[in-house]
PDB file of C-alpha atoms in Angstrom:
ATOM      1  CA  MET U 972      48.705  47.810  62.020  1.00  0.00           C
ATOM      2  CA  LYS U 973      49.099  44.368  60.468  1.00  0.00           C
ATOM      3  CA  MET U 974      48.318  41.297  62.473  1.00  0.00           C
ATOM      4  CA  ILE U 975      51.068  38.719  62.414  1.00  0.00           C
ATOM      5  CA  GLU U 976      49.670  35.230  61.896  1.00  0.00           C
ATOM      6  CA  GLY U 977      51.042  32.608  64.135  1.00  0.00           C
ATOM      7  CA  PRO U 978      51.875  29.014  63.212  1.00  0.00           C
ATOM      8  CA  SER U 979      48.543  27.733  64.571  1.00  0.00           C
ATOM      9  CA  GLN U 980      46.558  30.128  62.347  1.00  0.00           C
ATOM     10  CA  ASN U 981      48.513  29.105  59.247  1.00  0.00           C
ATOM     11  CA  LYS U 982      47.901  25.484  60.110  1.00  0.00           C
ATOM     12  CA  GLN U 983      44.135  26.099  60.430  1.00  0.00           C
ATOM     13  CA  LYS U 984      44.015  27.786  57.014  1.00  0.00           C
ATOM     14  CA  LYS U 985      45.858  24.882  55.414  1.00  0.00           C
ATOM     15  CA  ILE U 986      43.423  22.438  56.992  1.00  0.00           C
ATOM     16  CA  ILE U 987      40.412  24.445  55.707  1.00  0.00           C
ATOM     17  CA  ALA U 988      41.902  24.660  52.198  1.00  0.00           C
ATOM     18  CA  LEU U 989      42.613  20.952  52.195  1.00  0.00           C
ATOM     19  CA  ALA U 990      39.054  20.196  53.323  1.00  0.00           C
ATOM     20  CA  ILE U 991      37.617  22.334  50.490  1.00  0.00           C
ATOM     21  CA  CYS U 992      39.793  20.517  47.952  1.00  0.00           C
ATOM     22  CA  ILE U 993      38.640  17.167  49.278  1.00  0.00           C
ATOM     23  CA  VAL U 994      34.984  18.232  48.988  1.00  0.00           C
ATOM     24  CA  PHE U 995      35.396  19.333  45.362  1.00  0.00           C
ATOM     25  CA  ALA U 996      37.396  16.205  44.528  1.00  0.00           C
ATOM     26  CA  ALA U 997      34.725  13.991  46.086  1.00  0.00           C
ATOM     27  CA  ALA U 998      32.017  15.789  44.114  1.00  0.00           C
ATOM     28  CA  GLY U 999      33.991  15.260  40.910  1.00  0.00           C
ATOM     29  CA  ILE U1000      34.523  11.571  41.623  1.00  0.00           C
ATOM     30  CA  LEU U1001      30.800  11.184  42.416  1.00  0.00           C
ATOM     31  CA  SER U1002      29.855  12.823  39.093  1.00  0.00           C
ATOM     32  CA  ILE U1003      32.213  10.533  37.191  1.00  0.00           C
ATOM     33  CA  SER U1004      30.861   7.520  39.048  1.00  0.00           C
ATOM     34  CA  VAL U1005      27.290   8.467  38.125  1.00  0.00           C
ATOM     35  CA  LEU U1006      28.301   8.619  34.459  1.00  0.00           C
ATOM     36  CA  ILE U1007      30.184   5.342  34.606  1.00  0.00           C
ATOM     37  CA  TYR U1008      27.481   3.419  36.420  1.00  0.00           C
ATOM     38  CA  ASP U1009      24.471   4.895  34.630  1.00  0.00           C
ATOM     39  CA  PRO U1010      22.482   1.734  33.782  1.00  0.00           C
ATOM     40  CA  GLY U1011      20.777   3.350  30.777  1.00  0.00           C
ATOM     41  CA  PRO U1012      17.251   2.521  29.662  1.00  0.00           C
ATOM     42  CA  PRO U1013      15.569  -0.540  31.151  1.00  0.00           C
ATOM     43  CA  ALA U1014      15.433  -3.783  29.208  1.00  0.00           C
ATOM     44  CA  VAL U1015      12.345  -4.846  27.344  1.00  0.00           C
ATOM     45  CA  SER U1016      10.989  -7.992  28.963  1.00  0.00           C
ATOM     46  CA  LEU U1017      10.555 -10.560  26.181  1.00  0.00           C
ATOM     47  CA  PRO U1018      10.035 -14.278  26.760  1.00  0.00           C
ATOM     48  CA  GLN U1019      12.709 -16.758  25.701  1.00  0.00           C
ATOM     49  CA  ASN U1020      10.538 -18.319  23.027  1.00  0.00           C
ATOM     50  CA  ILE U1021       8.977 -16.902  19.878  1.00  0.00           C
ATOM     51  CA  TYR U1022       5.815 -18.969  20.357  1.00  0.00           C
ATOM     52  CA  GLY U1023       3.352 -16.695  22.114  1.00  0.00           C
ATOM     53  CA  THR U1024       5.721 -13.703  22.113  1.00  0.00           C
ATOM     54  CA  PRO U1025       3.680 -10.668  23.256  1.00  0.00           C
ATOM     55  CA  LEU U1026       4.967  -8.342  20.548  1.00  0.00           C
ATOM     56  CA  SER U1027       1.970  -6.062  20.990  1.00  0.00           C
ATOM     57  CA  GLY U1028       3.082  -5.425  24.570  1.00  0.00           C
ATOM     58  CA  MET U1029       6.223  -3.744  23.224  1.00  0.00           C
ATOM     59  CA  TRP U1030       4.232  -0.978  21.655  1.00  0.00           C
ATOM     60  CA  ALA U1031       3.294   0.700  24.953  1.00  0.00           C
ATOM     61  CA  ILE U1032       7.003   0.854  25.855  1.00  0.00           C
ATOM     62  CA  ILE U1033       7.948   2.197  22.429  1.00  0.00           C
ATOM     63  CA  GLU U1034       5.234   4.836  22.590  1.00  0.00           C
ATOM     64  CA  GLU U1035       6.404   6.026  26.010  1.00  0.00           C
ATOM     65  CA  TRP U1036      10.105   6.093  25.128  1.00  0.00           C
ATOM     66  CA  THR U1037       9.840   7.809  21.758  1.00  0.00           C
ATOM     67  CA  GLY U1038       7.039  10.235  22.611  1.00  0.00           C
ATOM     68  CA  ILE U1039       5.292   9.434  19.328  1.00  0.00           C
ATOM     69  CA  GLU U1040       1.655  10.479  18.926  1.00  0.00           C
ATOM     70  CA  ASN U1041       0.078   7.040  18.911  1.00  0.00           C
ATOM     71  CA  THR U1042      -2.675   7.793  16.398  1.00  0.00           C
ATOM     72  CA  THR U1043      -0.126   8.918  13.775  1.00  0.00           C
ATOM     73  CA  ALA U1044       2.061   5.773  13.852  1.00  0.00           C
ATOM     74  CA  VAL U1045       2.544   3.831  10.593  1.00  0.00           C
ATOM     75  CA  LEU U1046       4.612   0.644  10.286  1.00  0.00           C
ATOM     76  CA  GLY U1047       7.490   0.614   7.805  1.00  0.00           C
ATOM     77  CA  ASP U1048       8.859  -2.918   8.161  1.00  0.00           C
ATOM     78  CA  LEU U1049       9.718  -5.560  10.731  1.00  0.00           C
ATOM     79  CA  THR U1050      12.192  -8.446  10.842  1.00  0.00           C
ATOM     80  CA  LEU U1051      12.306 -11.004  13.649  1.00  0.00           C
ATOM     81  CA  VAL U1052      14.895 -13.778  13.776  1.00  0.00           C
ATOM     82  CA  ALA U1053      14.542 -16.810  16.063  1.00  0.00           C
ATOM     83  CA  THR U1054      16.962 -19.689  16.689  1.00  0.00           C
ATOM     84  CA  ASP U1055      16.192 -23.408  16.383  1.00  0.00           C
ATOM     85  CA  ASP U1056      14.757 -23.578  19.893  1.00  0.00           C
ATOM     86  CA  GLY U1057      12.584 -20.514  19.327  1.00  0.00           C
ATOM     87  CA  SER U1058      14.750 -18.063  21.284  1.00  0.00           C
ATOM     88  CA  ILE U1059      14.662 -14.544  19.884  1.00  0.00           C
ATOM     89  CA  LYS U1060      17.964 -13.698  18.220  1.00  0.00           C
ATOM     90  CA  SER U1061      17.055 -10.209  17.037  1.00  0.00           C
ATOM     91  CA  LEU U1062      14.145  -7.918  16.251  1.00  0.00           C
ATOM     92  CA  HIS U1063      14.258  -4.834  14.035  1.00  0.00           C
ATOM     93  CA  MET U1064      11.313  -2.556  13.315  1.00  0.00           C
ATOM     94  CA  SER U1065      10.872   0.772  11.572  1.00  0.00           C
ATOM     95  CA  PHE U1066       7.869   3.077  11.670  1.00  0.00           C
ATOM     96  CA  TYR U1067       6.772   6.663  11.103  1.00  0.00           C
ATOM     97  CA  GLY U1068       4.826   9.094  13.242  1.00  0.00           C
ATOM     98  CA  ASP U1069       4.474  12.629  14.562  1.00  0.00           C
ATOM     99  CA  ASN U1070       6.257  13.956  17.616  1.00  0.00           C
ATOM    100  CA  GLU U1071       5.725  17.568  18.721  1.00  0.00           C
ATOM    101  CA  ASP U1072       4.475  18.603  15.261  1.00  0.00           C
ATOM    102  CA  LEU U1073       7.457  17.004  13.511  1.00  0.00           C
ATOM    103  CA  HIS U1074       7.239  14.030  11.150  1.00  0.00           C
ATOM    104  CA  GLN U1075       9.671  11.380  12.378  1.00  0.00           C
ATOM    105  CA  PHE U1076      11.120   8.075  11.177  1.00  0.00           C
ATOM    106  CA  TYR U1077      12.049   5.601  13.939  1.00  0.00           C
ATOM    107  CA  ARG U1078      14.170   2.459  14.067  1.00  0.00           C
ATOM    108  CA  ILE U1079      13.829  -0.001  16.945  1.00  0.00           C
ATOM    109  CA  ARG U1080      16.255  -2.829  17.741  1.00  0.00           C
ATOM    110  CA  VAL U1081      15.891  -5.571  20.343  1.00  0.00           C
ATOM    111  CA  SER U1082      18.963  -7.673  21.150  1.00  0.00           C
ATOM    112  CA  PRO U1083      19.091 -11.326  22.275  1.00  0.00           C
ATOM    113  CA  MET U1084      19.434  -9.978  25.841  1.00  0.00           C
ATOM    114  CA  SER U1085      16.081  -8.159  25.435  1.00  0.00           C
ATOM    115  CA  ILE U1086      17.762  -4.732  25.414  1.00  0.00           C
ATOM    116  CA  MET U1087      15.861  -2.312  23.201  1.00  0.00           C
ATOM    117  CA  THR U1088      17.531   0.675  21.545  1.00  0.00           C
ATOM    118  CA  TRP U1089      16.115   3.217  19.124  1.00  0.00           C
ATOM    119  CA  ASP U1090      16.998   6.237  17.008  1.00  0.00           C
ATOM    120  CA  SER U1091      15.011   8.656  14.864  1.00  0.00           C
ATOM    121  CA  TRP U1092      15.239  11.560  12.470  1.00  0.00           C
ATOM    122  CA  THR U1093      12.905  14.089  10.887  1.00  0.00           C
ATOM    123  CA  VAL U1094      11.298  13.325   7.512  1.00  0.00           C
ATOM    124  CA  ASP U1095       9.137  15.322   5.124  1.00  0.00           C
ATOM    125  CA  ARG U1096       5.971  13.297   5.643  1.00  0.00           C
ATOM    126  CA  VAL U1097       4.407  10.244   7.256  1.00  0.00           C
ATOM    127  CA  PRO U1098       3.269   7.782   4.565  1.00  0.00           C
ATOM    128  CA  VAL U1099      -0.098   6.069   4.493  1.00  0.00           C
ATOM    129  CA  GLY U1100      -0.085   2.626   6.096  1.00  0.00           C
ATOM    130  CA  GLU U1101      -1.147   0.387   8.956  1.00  0.00           C
ATOM    131  CA  HIS U1102      -0.638   1.092  12.643  1.00  0.00           C
ATOM    132  CA  PRO U1103       2.212  -1.066  14.070  1.00  0.00           C
ATOM    133  CA  LEU U1104       0.005  -2.413  16.871  1.00  0.00           C
ATOM    134  CA  VAL U1105      -2.462  -3.907  14.385  1.00  0.00           C
ATOM    135  CA  LEU U1106       0.226  -6.028  12.735  1.00  0.00           C
ATOM    136  CA  LEU U1107       2.109  -6.826  15.945  1.00  0.00           C
ATOM    137  CA  SER U1108      -1.123  -8.185  17.417  1.00  0.00           C
ATOM    138  CA  GLU U1109      -1.591 -10.478  14.418  1.00  0.00           C
ATOM    139  CA  ILE U1110       2.038 -11.591  14.106  1.00  0.00           C
ATOM    140  CA  GLU U1111       2.285 -12.677  17.732  1.00  0.00           C
ATOM    141  CA  ARG U1112      -0.602 -15.103  17.242  1.00  0.00           C
ATOM    142  CA  ILE U1113       0.613 -16.833  14.073  1.00  0.00           C
ATOM    143  CA  PRO U1114       0.536 -20.628  14.698  1.00  0.00           C
ATOM    144  CA  TYR U1115       4.195 -21.090  13.789  1.00  0.00           C
ATOM    145  CA  ARG U1116       4.394 -24.733  14.878  1.00  0.00           C
ATOM    146  CA  LYS U1117       1.403 -25.577  12.717  1.00  0.00           C
ATOM    147  CA  LEU U1118       2.925 -23.892   9.682  1.00  0.00           C
ATOM    148  CA  THR U1119       6.602 -24.802   9.985  1.00  0.00           C
ATOM    149  CA  GLY U1120       6.889 -27.559  12.588  1.00  0.00           C
ATOM    150  CA  GLU U1121       9.110 -27.540  15.674  1.00  0.00           C
ATOM    151  CA  ASN U1122      12.876 -27.274  16.193  1.00  0.00           C
ATOM    152  CA  THR U1123      13.472 -24.999  13.250  1.00  0.00           C
ATOM    153  CA  GLY U1124      14.851 -21.485  13.155  1.00  0.00           C
ATOM    154  CA  LEU U1125      12.540 -18.831  11.801  1.00  0.00           C
ATOM    155  CA  ILE U1126      12.694 -15.456  10.116  1.00  0.00           C
ATOM    156  CA  ILE U1127       9.548 -13.326  10.028  1.00  0.00           C
ATOM    157  CA  GLU U1128       9.571 -10.374   7.657  1.00  0.00           C
ATOM    158  CA  VAL U1129       6.813  -7.787   7.290  1.00  0.00           C
ATOM    159  CA  ASP U1130       6.999  -5.221   4.498  1.00  0.00           C
ATOM    160  CA  ALA U1131       4.703  -2.605   3.007  1.00  0.00           C
ATOM    161  CA  GLN U1132       3.954  -3.192  -0.689  1.00  0.00           C
ATOM    162  CA  TYR U1133       2.402  -1.020  -3.418  1.00  0.00           C
ATOM    163  CA  GLY U1134       1.278  -1.286  -7.024  1.00  0.00           C
ATOM    164  CA  ASP U1135       0.659  -4.419  -9.112  1.00  0.00           C
ATOM    165  CA  LEU U1136       1.723  -7.674  -7.494  1.00  0.00           C
ATOM    166  CA  ALA U1137       0.369 -11.238  -7.539  1.00  0.00           C
ATOM    167  CA  TYR U1138       1.063 -14.127  -5.147  1.00  0.00           C
ATOM    168  CA  GLU U1139       0.642 -17.766  -6.207  1.00  0.00           C
ATOM    169  CA  ALA U1140       0.364 -20.773  -3.890  1.00  0.00           C
ATOM    170  CA  TRP U1141       2.368 -22.986  -6.283  1.00  0.00           C
ATOM    171  CA  TYR U1142       5.391 -20.788  -5.575  1.00  0.00           C
ATOM    172  CA  ARG U1143       4.972 -20.354  -1.825  1.00  0.00           C
ATOM    173  CA  SER U1144       2.148 -21.300   0.502  1.00  0.00           C
ATOM    174  CA  LEU U1145      -0.353 -18.505   1.073  1.00  0.00           C
ATOM    175  CA  PHE U1146      -2.647 -17.987   4.046  1.00  0.00           C
ATOM    176  CA  ALA U1147      -5.264 -15.569   5.262  1.00  0.00           C
ATOM    177  CA  LEU U1148      -4.554 -14.630   8.893  1.00  0.00           C
ATOM    178  CA  HIS U1149      -7.073 -13.487  11.473  1.00  0.00           C
ATOM    179  CA  ARG U1150      -6.648 -13.633  15.252  1.00  0.00           C
ATOM    180  CA  GLY U1151      -4.416 -16.683  15.145  1.00  0.00           C
ATOM    181  CA  GLU U1152      -6.483 -18.585  12.573  1.00  0.00           C
ATOM    182  CA  VAL U1153      -5.020 -19.366   9.141  1.00  0.00           C
ATOM    183  CA  VAL U1154      -6.865 -20.423   5.990  1.00  0.00           C
ATOM    184  CA  PRO U1155      -5.019 -21.571   2.800  1.00  0.00           C
ATOM    185  CA  LEU U1156      -5.178 -19.299  -0.227  1.00  0.00           C
ATOM    186  CA  GLU U1157      -4.633 -20.221  -3.862  1.00  0.00           C
ATOM    187  CA  ARG U1158      -3.981 -16.792  -5.324  1.00  0.00           C
ATOM    188  CA  VAL U1159      -3.929 -13.148  -4.244  1.00  0.00           C
ATOM    189  CA  ALA U1160      -3.453 -10.218  -6.615  1.00  0.00           C
ATOM    190  CA  PHE U1161      -3.153  -6.513  -5.807  1.00  0.00           C
ATOM    191  CA  SER U1162      -3.363  -3.508  -8.082  1.00  0.00           C
ATOM    192  CA  THR U1163      -3.511  -0.442  -5.886  1.00  0.00           C
ATOM    193  CA  ASN U1164      -1.501   2.506  -4.646  1.00  0.00           C
ATOM    194  CA  ASP U1165      -2.850   1.885  -1.150  1.00  0.00           C
ATOM    195  CA  PRO U1166      -0.214  -0.029   0.827  1.00  0.00           C
ATOM    196  CA  TRP U1167      -0.706  -3.586   2.048  1.00  0.00           C
ATOM    197  CA  TYR U1168       1.629  -5.727   4.126  1.00  0.00           C
ATOM    198  CA  ASP U1169       2.793  -9.250   3.359  1.00  0.00           C
ATOM    199  CA  ILE U1170       3.987 -11.336   6.304  1.00  0.00           C
ATOM    200  CA  ALA U1171       6.643 -13.821   5.154  1.00  0.00           C
ATOM    201  CA  VAL U1172       7.760 -16.723   7.362  1.00  0.00           C
ATOM    202  CA  PHE U1173      10.981 -18.521   6.450  1.00  0.00           C
ATOM    203  CA  ASN U1174      12.742 -21.565   7.867  1.00  0.00           C
ATOM    204  CA  ARG U1175      16.364 -20.703   8.567  1.00  0.00           C
ATOM    205  CA  THR U1176      19.180 -22.880   7.265  1.00  0.00           C
ATOM    206  CA  SER U1177      22.064 -23.977   9.487  1.00  0.00           C
ATOM    207  CA  ASP U1178      24.167 -20.989   8.400  1.00  0.00           C
ATOM    208  CA  GLY U1179      21.422 -18.556   9.451  1.00  0.00           C
ATOM    209  CA  SER U1180      20.216 -17.629   5.970  1.00  0.00           C
ATOM    210  CA  THR U1181      16.753 -18.265   4.548  1.00  0.00           C
ATOM    211  CA  GLY U1182      18.027 -20.487   1.771  1.00  0.00           C
ATOM    212  CA  ILE U1183      15.466 -19.048  -0.673  1.00  0.00           C
ATOM    213  CA  SER U1184      17.749 -17.500  -3.280  1.00  0.00           C
ATOM    214  CA  GLY U1185      19.021 -20.183  -5.626  1.00  0.00           C
ATOM    215  CA  GLY U1186      17.069 -22.984  -3.952  1.00  0.00           C
ATOM    216  CA  PRO U1187      17.463 -24.782  -0.653  1.00  0.00           C
ATOM    217  CA  ALA U1188      20.821 -25.629   0.859  1.00  0.00           C
ATOM    218  CA  PRO U1189      21.704 -29.352   0.823  1.00  0.00           C
ATOM    219  CA  GLY U1190      19.773 -31.176   3.526  1.00  0.00           C
ATOM    220  CA  GLU U1191      17.920 -28.048   4.612  1.00  0.00           C
ATOM    221  CA  SER U1192      14.299 -27.000   4.176  1.00  0.00           C
ATOM    222  CA  SER U1193      13.551 -23.691   2.465  1.00  0.00           C
ATOM    223  CA  HIS U1194       9.833 -23.709   3.137  1.00  0.00           C
ATOM    224  CA  CYS U1195       8.268 -20.279   3.087  1.00  0.00           C
ATOM    225  CA  CYS U1196       4.723 -19.108   3.550  1.00  0.00           C
ATOM    226  CA  THR U1197       3.177 -15.692   3.153  1.00  0.00           C
ATOM    227  CA  LEU U1198       0.244 -14.448   5.195  1.00  0.00           C
ATOM    228  CA  PHE U1199      -2.153 -11.519   4.826  1.00  0.00           C
ATOM    229  CA  THR U1200      -4.491  -9.978   7.359  1.00  0.00           C
ATOM    230  CA  LEU U1201      -8.161  -9.695   6.460  1.00  0.00           C
ATOM    231  CA  ARG U1202      -7.816  -5.913   6.386  1.00  0.00           C
ATOM    232  CA  ASP U1203      -5.184  -6.165   3.662  1.00  0.00           C
ATOM    233  CA  LEU U1204      -7.033  -8.860   1.716  1.00  0.00           C
ATOM    234  CA  GLY U1205      -9.873  -6.345   1.509  1.00  0.00           C
ATOM    235  CA  LYS U1206      -7.556  -4.207  -0.688  1.00  0.00           C
ATOM    236  CA  ALA U1207      -6.789  -7.055  -3.100  1.00  0.00           C
ATOM    237  CA  GLU U1208      -8.204  -7.228  -6.611  1.00  0.00           C
ATOM    238  CA  THR U1209      -8.322 -11.047  -6.489  1.00  0.00           C
ATOM    239  CA  VAL U1210      -8.537 -13.411  -3.504  1.00  0.00           C
ATOM    240  CA  GLU U1211      -8.903 -17.121  -4.260  1.00  0.00           C
ATOM    241  CA  TYR U1212      -9.167 -19.577  -1.374  1.00  0.00           C
ATOM    242  CA  ARG U1213      -7.754 -23.064  -1.862  1.00  0.00           C
ATOM    243  CA  ASP U1214     -10.936 -24.478  -0.386  1.00  0.00           C
ATOM    244  CA  ALA U1215     -13.963 -22.603  -1.706  1.00  0.00           C
ATOM    245  CA  GLU U1216     -15.783 -23.312   1.550  1.00  0.00           C
ATOM    246  CA  SER U1217     -13.042 -21.773   3.716  1.00  0.00           C
ATOM    247  CA  LEU U1218     -14.286 -18.787   5.674  1.00  0.00           C
ATOM    248  CA  LEU U1219     -12.864 -16.697   8.472  1.00  0.00           C
ATOM    249  CA  HIS U1220     -15.111 -15.186  11.089  1.00  0.00           C
ATOM    250  CA  ALA U1221     -14.229 -12.165  13.177  1.00  0.00           C
TER     251      ALA U1221
END
């Protein structure tokens, strides 16, 4: 015998069905809200000014985010751009390293708002080179004001070099760099397949370029100096100091 449902029972079923729909709808809205308001990775805390920038402090964050095996890391290149007042405009860095038995190439970008992003892909091998932290620790202590003066925009470029290459002070100022100390060099010549890194510091022109190709822009300085760490000078075939008595002490 079938039971005949009364109006009150039908009403209760409709209320239950409506409640279930509301629950599922609320869950869907909550999921969408989570996606919309996901803040993403935290910002890297960098000071407003390039002078005294703790670049080496970035490495611990990079290591944690990327999962790279720290001992396998090798710097590819680095470019840092600062405005006239020393504020960091951009920072780009590439490096290699192993992650879960895979050889990886990484690119790091830091925006003017101190937001760091990165991407990576698998490569066949990790090249020989210097650990990023070694160079970051040296670059952050360069006496920029002493070398380039104040109120000038800067570009710092670090690149791995190989083969036969000579640097002459008559073309651009050369310095040995060690823990924030700089000593003028007259000439440095390399002839090796072992990589070394030159650290180039440029004054930026008003249009944001370095002004080094084709000479300086009218009314703008195109001063450039190149620095080498003591570790890399140890790979050079020739190292001539401008002052024969100049010595650096660890």
